[in-house]
Structures are given as structure tokens and as C-alpha cells.
GROMACS .gro file of N, CA, C and O in nm:
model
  304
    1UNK      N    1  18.356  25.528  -5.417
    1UNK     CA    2  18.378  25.393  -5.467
    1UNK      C    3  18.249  25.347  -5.532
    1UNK      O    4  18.139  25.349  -5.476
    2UNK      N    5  18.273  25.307  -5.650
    2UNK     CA    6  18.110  25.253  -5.694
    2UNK      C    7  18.085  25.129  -5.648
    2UNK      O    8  18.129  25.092  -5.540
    3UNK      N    9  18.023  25.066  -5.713
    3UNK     CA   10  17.980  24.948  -5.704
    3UNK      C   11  18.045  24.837  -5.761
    3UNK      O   12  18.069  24.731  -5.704
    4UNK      N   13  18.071  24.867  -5.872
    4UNK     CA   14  18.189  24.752  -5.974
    4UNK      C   15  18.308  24.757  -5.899
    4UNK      O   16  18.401  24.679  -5.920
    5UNK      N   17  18.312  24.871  -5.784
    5UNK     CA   18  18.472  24.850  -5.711
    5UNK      C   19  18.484  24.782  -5.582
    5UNK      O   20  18.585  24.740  -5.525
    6UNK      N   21  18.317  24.778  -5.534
    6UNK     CA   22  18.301  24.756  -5.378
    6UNK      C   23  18.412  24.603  -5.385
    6UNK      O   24  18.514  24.603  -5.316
    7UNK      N   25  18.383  24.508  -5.455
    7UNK     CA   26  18.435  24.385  -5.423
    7UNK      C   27  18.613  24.399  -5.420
    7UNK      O   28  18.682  24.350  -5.330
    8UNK      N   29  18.659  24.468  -5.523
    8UNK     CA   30  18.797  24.482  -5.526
    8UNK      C   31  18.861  24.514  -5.350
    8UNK      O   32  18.965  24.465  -5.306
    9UNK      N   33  18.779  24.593  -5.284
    9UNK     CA   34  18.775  24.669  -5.160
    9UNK      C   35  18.783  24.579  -5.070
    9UNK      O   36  18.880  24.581  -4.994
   10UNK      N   37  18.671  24.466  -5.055
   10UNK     CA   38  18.609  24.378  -5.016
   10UNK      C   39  18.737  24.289  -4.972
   10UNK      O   40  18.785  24.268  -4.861
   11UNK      N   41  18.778  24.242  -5.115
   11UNK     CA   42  18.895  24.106  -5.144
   11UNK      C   43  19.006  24.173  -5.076
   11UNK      O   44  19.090  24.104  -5.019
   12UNK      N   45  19.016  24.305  -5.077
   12UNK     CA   46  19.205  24.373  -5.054
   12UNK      C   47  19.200  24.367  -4.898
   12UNK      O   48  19.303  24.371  -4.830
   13UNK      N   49  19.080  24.357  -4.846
   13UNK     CA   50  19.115  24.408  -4.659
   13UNK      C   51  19.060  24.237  -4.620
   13UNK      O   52  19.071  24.177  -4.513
   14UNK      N   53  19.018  24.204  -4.709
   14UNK     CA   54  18.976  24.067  -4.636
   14UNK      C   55  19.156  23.974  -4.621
   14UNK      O   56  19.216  23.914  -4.532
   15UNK      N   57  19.175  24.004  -4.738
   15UNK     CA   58  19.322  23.976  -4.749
   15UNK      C   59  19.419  23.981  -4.657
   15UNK      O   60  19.495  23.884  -4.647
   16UNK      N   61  19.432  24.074  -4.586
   16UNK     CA   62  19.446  24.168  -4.459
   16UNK      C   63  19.427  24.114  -4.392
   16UNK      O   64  19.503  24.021  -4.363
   17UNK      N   65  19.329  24.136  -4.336
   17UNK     CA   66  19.257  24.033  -4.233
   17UNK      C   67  19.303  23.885  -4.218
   17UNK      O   68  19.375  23.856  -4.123
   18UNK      N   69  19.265  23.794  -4.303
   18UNK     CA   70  19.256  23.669  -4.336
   18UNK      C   71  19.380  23.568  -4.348
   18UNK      O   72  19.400  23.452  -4.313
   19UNK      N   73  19.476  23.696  -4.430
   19UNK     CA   74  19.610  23.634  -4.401
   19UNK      C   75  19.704  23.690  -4.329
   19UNK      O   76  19.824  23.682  -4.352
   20UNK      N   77  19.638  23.764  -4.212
   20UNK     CA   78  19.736  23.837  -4.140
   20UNK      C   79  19.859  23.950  -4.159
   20UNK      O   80  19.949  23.978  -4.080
   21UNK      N   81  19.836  23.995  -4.270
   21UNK     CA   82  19.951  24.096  -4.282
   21UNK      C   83  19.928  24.259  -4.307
   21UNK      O   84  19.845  24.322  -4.371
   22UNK      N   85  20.030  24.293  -4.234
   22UNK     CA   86  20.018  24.437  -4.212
   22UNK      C   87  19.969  24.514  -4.292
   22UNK      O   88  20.016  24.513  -4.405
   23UNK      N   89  19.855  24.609  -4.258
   23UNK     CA   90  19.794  24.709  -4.371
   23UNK      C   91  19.922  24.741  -4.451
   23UNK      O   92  19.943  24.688  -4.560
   24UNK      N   93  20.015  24.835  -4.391
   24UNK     CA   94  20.142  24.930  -4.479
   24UNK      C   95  20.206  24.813  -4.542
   24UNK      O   96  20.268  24.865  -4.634
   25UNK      N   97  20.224  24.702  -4.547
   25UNK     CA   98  20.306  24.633  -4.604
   25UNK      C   99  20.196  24.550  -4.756
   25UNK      O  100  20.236  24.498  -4.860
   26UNK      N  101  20.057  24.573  -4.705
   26UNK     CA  102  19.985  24.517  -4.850
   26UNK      C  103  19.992  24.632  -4.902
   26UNK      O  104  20.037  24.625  -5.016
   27UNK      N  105  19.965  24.745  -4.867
   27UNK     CA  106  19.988  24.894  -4.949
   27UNK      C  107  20.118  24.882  -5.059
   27UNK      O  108  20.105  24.894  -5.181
   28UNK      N  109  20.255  24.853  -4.981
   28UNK     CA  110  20.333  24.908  -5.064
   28UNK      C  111  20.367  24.744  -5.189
   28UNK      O  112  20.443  24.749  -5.287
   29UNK      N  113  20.305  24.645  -5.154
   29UNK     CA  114  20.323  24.537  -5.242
   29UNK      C  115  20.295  24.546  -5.344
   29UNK      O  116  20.201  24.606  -5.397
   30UNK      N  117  20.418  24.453  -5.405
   30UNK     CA  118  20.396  24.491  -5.563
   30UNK      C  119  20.303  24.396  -5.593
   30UNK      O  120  20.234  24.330  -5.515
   31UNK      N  121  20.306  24.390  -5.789
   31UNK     CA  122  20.192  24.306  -5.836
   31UNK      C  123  20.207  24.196  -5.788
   31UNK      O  124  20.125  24.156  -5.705
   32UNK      N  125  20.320  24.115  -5.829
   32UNK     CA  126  20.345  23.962  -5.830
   32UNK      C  127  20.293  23.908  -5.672
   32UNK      O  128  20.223  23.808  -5.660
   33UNK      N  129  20.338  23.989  -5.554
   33UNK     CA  130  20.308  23.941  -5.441
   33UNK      C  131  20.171  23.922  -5.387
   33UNK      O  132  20.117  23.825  -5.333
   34UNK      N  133  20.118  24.079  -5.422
   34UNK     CA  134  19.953  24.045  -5.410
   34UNK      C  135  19.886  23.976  -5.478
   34UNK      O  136  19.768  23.961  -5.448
   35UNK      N  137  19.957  23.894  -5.627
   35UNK     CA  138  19.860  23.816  -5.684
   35UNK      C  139  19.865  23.687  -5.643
   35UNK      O  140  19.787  23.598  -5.676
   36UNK      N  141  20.006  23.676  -5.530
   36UNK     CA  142  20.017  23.594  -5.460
   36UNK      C  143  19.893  23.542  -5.357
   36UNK      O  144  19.823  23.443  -5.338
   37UNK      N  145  19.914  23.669  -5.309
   37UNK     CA  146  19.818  23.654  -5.174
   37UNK      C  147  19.633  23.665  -5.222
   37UNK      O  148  19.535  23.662  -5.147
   38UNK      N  149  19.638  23.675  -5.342
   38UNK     CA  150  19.497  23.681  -5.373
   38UNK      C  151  19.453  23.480  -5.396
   38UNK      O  152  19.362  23.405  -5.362
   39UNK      N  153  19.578  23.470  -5.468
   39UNK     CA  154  19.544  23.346  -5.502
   39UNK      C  155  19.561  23.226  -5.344
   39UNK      O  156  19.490  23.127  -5.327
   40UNK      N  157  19.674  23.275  -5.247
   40UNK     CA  158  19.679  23.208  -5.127
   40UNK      C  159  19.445  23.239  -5.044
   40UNK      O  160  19.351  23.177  -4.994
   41UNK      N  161  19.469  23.319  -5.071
   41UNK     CA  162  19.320  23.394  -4.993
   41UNK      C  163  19.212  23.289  -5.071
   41UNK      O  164  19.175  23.197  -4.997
   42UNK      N  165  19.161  23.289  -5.192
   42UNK     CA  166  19.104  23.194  -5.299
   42UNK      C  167  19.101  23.078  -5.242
   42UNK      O  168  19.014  23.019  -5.178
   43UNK      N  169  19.236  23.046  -5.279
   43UNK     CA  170  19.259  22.890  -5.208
   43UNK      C  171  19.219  22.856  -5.100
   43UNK      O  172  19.156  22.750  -5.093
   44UNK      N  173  19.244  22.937  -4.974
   44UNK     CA  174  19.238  22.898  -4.832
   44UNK      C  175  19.028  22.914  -4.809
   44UNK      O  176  18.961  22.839  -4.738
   45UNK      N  177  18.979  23.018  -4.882
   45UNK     CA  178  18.841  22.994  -4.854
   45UNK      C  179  18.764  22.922  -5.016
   45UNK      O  180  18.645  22.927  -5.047
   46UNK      N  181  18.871  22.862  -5.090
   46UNK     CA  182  18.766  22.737  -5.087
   46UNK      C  183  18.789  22.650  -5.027
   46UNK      O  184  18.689  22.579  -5.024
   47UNK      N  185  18.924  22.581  -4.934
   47UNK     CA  186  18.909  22.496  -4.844
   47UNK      C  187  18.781  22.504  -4.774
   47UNK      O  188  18.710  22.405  -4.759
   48UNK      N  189  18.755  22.602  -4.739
   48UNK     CA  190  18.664  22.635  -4.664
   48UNK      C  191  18.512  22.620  -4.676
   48UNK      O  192  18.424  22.595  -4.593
   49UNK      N  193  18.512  22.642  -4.802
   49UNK     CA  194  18.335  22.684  -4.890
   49UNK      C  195  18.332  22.524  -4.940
   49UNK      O  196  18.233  22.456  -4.913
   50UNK      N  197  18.454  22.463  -5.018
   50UNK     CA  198  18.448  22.341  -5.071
   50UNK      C  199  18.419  22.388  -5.251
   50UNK      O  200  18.400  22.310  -5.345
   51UNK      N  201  18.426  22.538  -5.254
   51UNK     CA  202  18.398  22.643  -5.387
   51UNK      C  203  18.538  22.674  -5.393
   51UNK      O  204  18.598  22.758  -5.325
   52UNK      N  205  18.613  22.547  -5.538
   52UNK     CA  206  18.749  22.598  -5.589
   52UNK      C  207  18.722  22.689  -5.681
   52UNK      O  208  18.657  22.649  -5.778
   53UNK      N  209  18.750  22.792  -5.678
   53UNK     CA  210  18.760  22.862  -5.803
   53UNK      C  211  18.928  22.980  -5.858
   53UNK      O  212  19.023  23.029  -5.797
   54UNK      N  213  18.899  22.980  -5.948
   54UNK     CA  214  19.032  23.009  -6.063
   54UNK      C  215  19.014  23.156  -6.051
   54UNK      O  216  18.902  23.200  -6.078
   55UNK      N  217  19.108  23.241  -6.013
   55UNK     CA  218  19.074  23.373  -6.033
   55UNK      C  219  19.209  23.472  -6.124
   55UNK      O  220  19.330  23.492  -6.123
   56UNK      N  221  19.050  23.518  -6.213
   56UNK     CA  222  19.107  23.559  -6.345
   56UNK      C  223  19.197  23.687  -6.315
   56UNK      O  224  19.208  23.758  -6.215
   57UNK      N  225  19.270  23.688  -6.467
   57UNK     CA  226  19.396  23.816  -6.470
   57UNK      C  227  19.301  23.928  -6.417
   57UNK      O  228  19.305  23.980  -6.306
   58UNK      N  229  19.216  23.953  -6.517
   58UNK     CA  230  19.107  24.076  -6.503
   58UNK      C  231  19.095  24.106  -6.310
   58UNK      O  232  19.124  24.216  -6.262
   59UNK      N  233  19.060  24.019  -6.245
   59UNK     CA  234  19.044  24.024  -6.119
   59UNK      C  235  19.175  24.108  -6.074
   59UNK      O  236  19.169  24.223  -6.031
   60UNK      N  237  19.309  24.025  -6.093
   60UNK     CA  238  19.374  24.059  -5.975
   60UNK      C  239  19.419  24.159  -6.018
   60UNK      O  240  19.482  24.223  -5.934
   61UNK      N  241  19.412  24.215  -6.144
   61UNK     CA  242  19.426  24.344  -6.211
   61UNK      C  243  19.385  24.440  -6.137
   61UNK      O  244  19.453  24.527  -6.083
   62UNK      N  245  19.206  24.416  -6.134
   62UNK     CA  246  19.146  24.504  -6.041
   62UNK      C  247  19.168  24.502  -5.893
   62UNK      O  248  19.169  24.619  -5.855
   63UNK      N  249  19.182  24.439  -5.818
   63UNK     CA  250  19.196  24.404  -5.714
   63UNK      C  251  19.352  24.520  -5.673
   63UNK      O  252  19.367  24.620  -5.603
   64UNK      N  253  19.440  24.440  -5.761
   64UNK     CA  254  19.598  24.536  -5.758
   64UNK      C  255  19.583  24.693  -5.805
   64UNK      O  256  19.672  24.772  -5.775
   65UNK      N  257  19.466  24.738  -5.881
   65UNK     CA  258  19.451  24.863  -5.921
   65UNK      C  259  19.352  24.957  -5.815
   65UNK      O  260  19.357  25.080  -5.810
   66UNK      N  261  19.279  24.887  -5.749
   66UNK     CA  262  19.229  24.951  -5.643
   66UNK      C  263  19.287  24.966  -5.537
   66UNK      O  264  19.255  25.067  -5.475
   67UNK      N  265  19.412  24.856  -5.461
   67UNK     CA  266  19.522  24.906  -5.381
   67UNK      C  267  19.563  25.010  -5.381
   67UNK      O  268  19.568  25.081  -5.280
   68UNK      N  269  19.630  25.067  -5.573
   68UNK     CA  270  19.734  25.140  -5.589
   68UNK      C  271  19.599  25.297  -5.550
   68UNK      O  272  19.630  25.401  -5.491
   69UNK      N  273  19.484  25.268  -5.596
   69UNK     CA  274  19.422  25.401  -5.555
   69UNK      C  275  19.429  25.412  -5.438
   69UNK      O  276  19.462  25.526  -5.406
   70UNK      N  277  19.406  25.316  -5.319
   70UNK     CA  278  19.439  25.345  -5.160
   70UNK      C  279  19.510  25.389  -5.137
   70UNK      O  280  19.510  25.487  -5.062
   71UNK      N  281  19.614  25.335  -5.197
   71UNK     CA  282  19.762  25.395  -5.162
   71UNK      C  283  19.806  25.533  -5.171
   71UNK      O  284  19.877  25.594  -5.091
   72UNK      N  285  19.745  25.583  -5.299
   72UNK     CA  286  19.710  25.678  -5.330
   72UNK      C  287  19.668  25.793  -5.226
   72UNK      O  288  19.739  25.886  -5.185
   73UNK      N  289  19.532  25.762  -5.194
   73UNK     CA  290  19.499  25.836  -5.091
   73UNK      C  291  19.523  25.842  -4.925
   73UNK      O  292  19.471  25.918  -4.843
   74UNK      N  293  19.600  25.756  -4.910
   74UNK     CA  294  19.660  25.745  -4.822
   74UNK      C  295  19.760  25.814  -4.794
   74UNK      O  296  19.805  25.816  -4.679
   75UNK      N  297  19.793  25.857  -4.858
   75UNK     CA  298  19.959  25.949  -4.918
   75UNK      C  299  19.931  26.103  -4.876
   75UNK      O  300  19.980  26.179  -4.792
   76UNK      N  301  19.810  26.116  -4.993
   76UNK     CA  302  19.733  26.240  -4.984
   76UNK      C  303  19.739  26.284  -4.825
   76UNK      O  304  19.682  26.386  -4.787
   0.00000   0.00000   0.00000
């Protein structure tokens, strides 16, 4: 994993974590849902930080494209 990917990594298990849902079930989620839960995750820690911020296509692109490599190797 490089470095431009660590955060994608970062955001996908914090996700996990944060909003409680099952590893195998963020694995097999499609786009629309995880861009769900990226934007629920966003939201809930800027409640938190009091830091709203907007998160771009590009993001959840990456974010949803580094899943599908987990998934990937997970398979493997």
C-alpha cells in the first residue's frame, strides 16, 4: 500500500469501526451505499471536530476503489 493509499485504508476500517458494521458486509457493498456511509462517517466526526467538511467524488472513488482491492485479496 503506498502512501497516497494509506488514508483510503484509514477512512474504510474507521468506517467499520465507527459505524458499526460488519467487515463482510462493507466488503461486499456497493458504490452508492459506501458513499453513504462515507458521507454518514464525515458528518458524524465533524459533529465531533466542529470540522464540516464536503467530501469530494475523487475521495469516495478512492476510498470505494481501495475496498474493491481488499476485497480482492481477500478472495485470493
Amino acid at each position: 500500500m503506498s502512501f497516497d493509499q494509506s488514508h483510503y485504508f484509514f477512512v474504510l476500517h474507521q468506517i467499520e469501526i465507527d459505524l458499526d458494521i460488519f467487515h463482510d458486509e462493507l466488503l461486499e457493498a456497493d458504490k452508492s451505499k459506501l458513499d453513504y456511509w462515507i458521507e454518514e462517517w464525515f458528518k458524524r466526526r465533524g459533529n465531533v471536530t466542529g470540522n464540516q467538511r464536503k467530501v469530494s467524488a475523487d475521495f469516495k472513488q478512492g476510498v470505494f476503489n481501495w475496498k474493491e482491492v481488499e476485497r480482492e485479496l481477500e478472495e485470493s
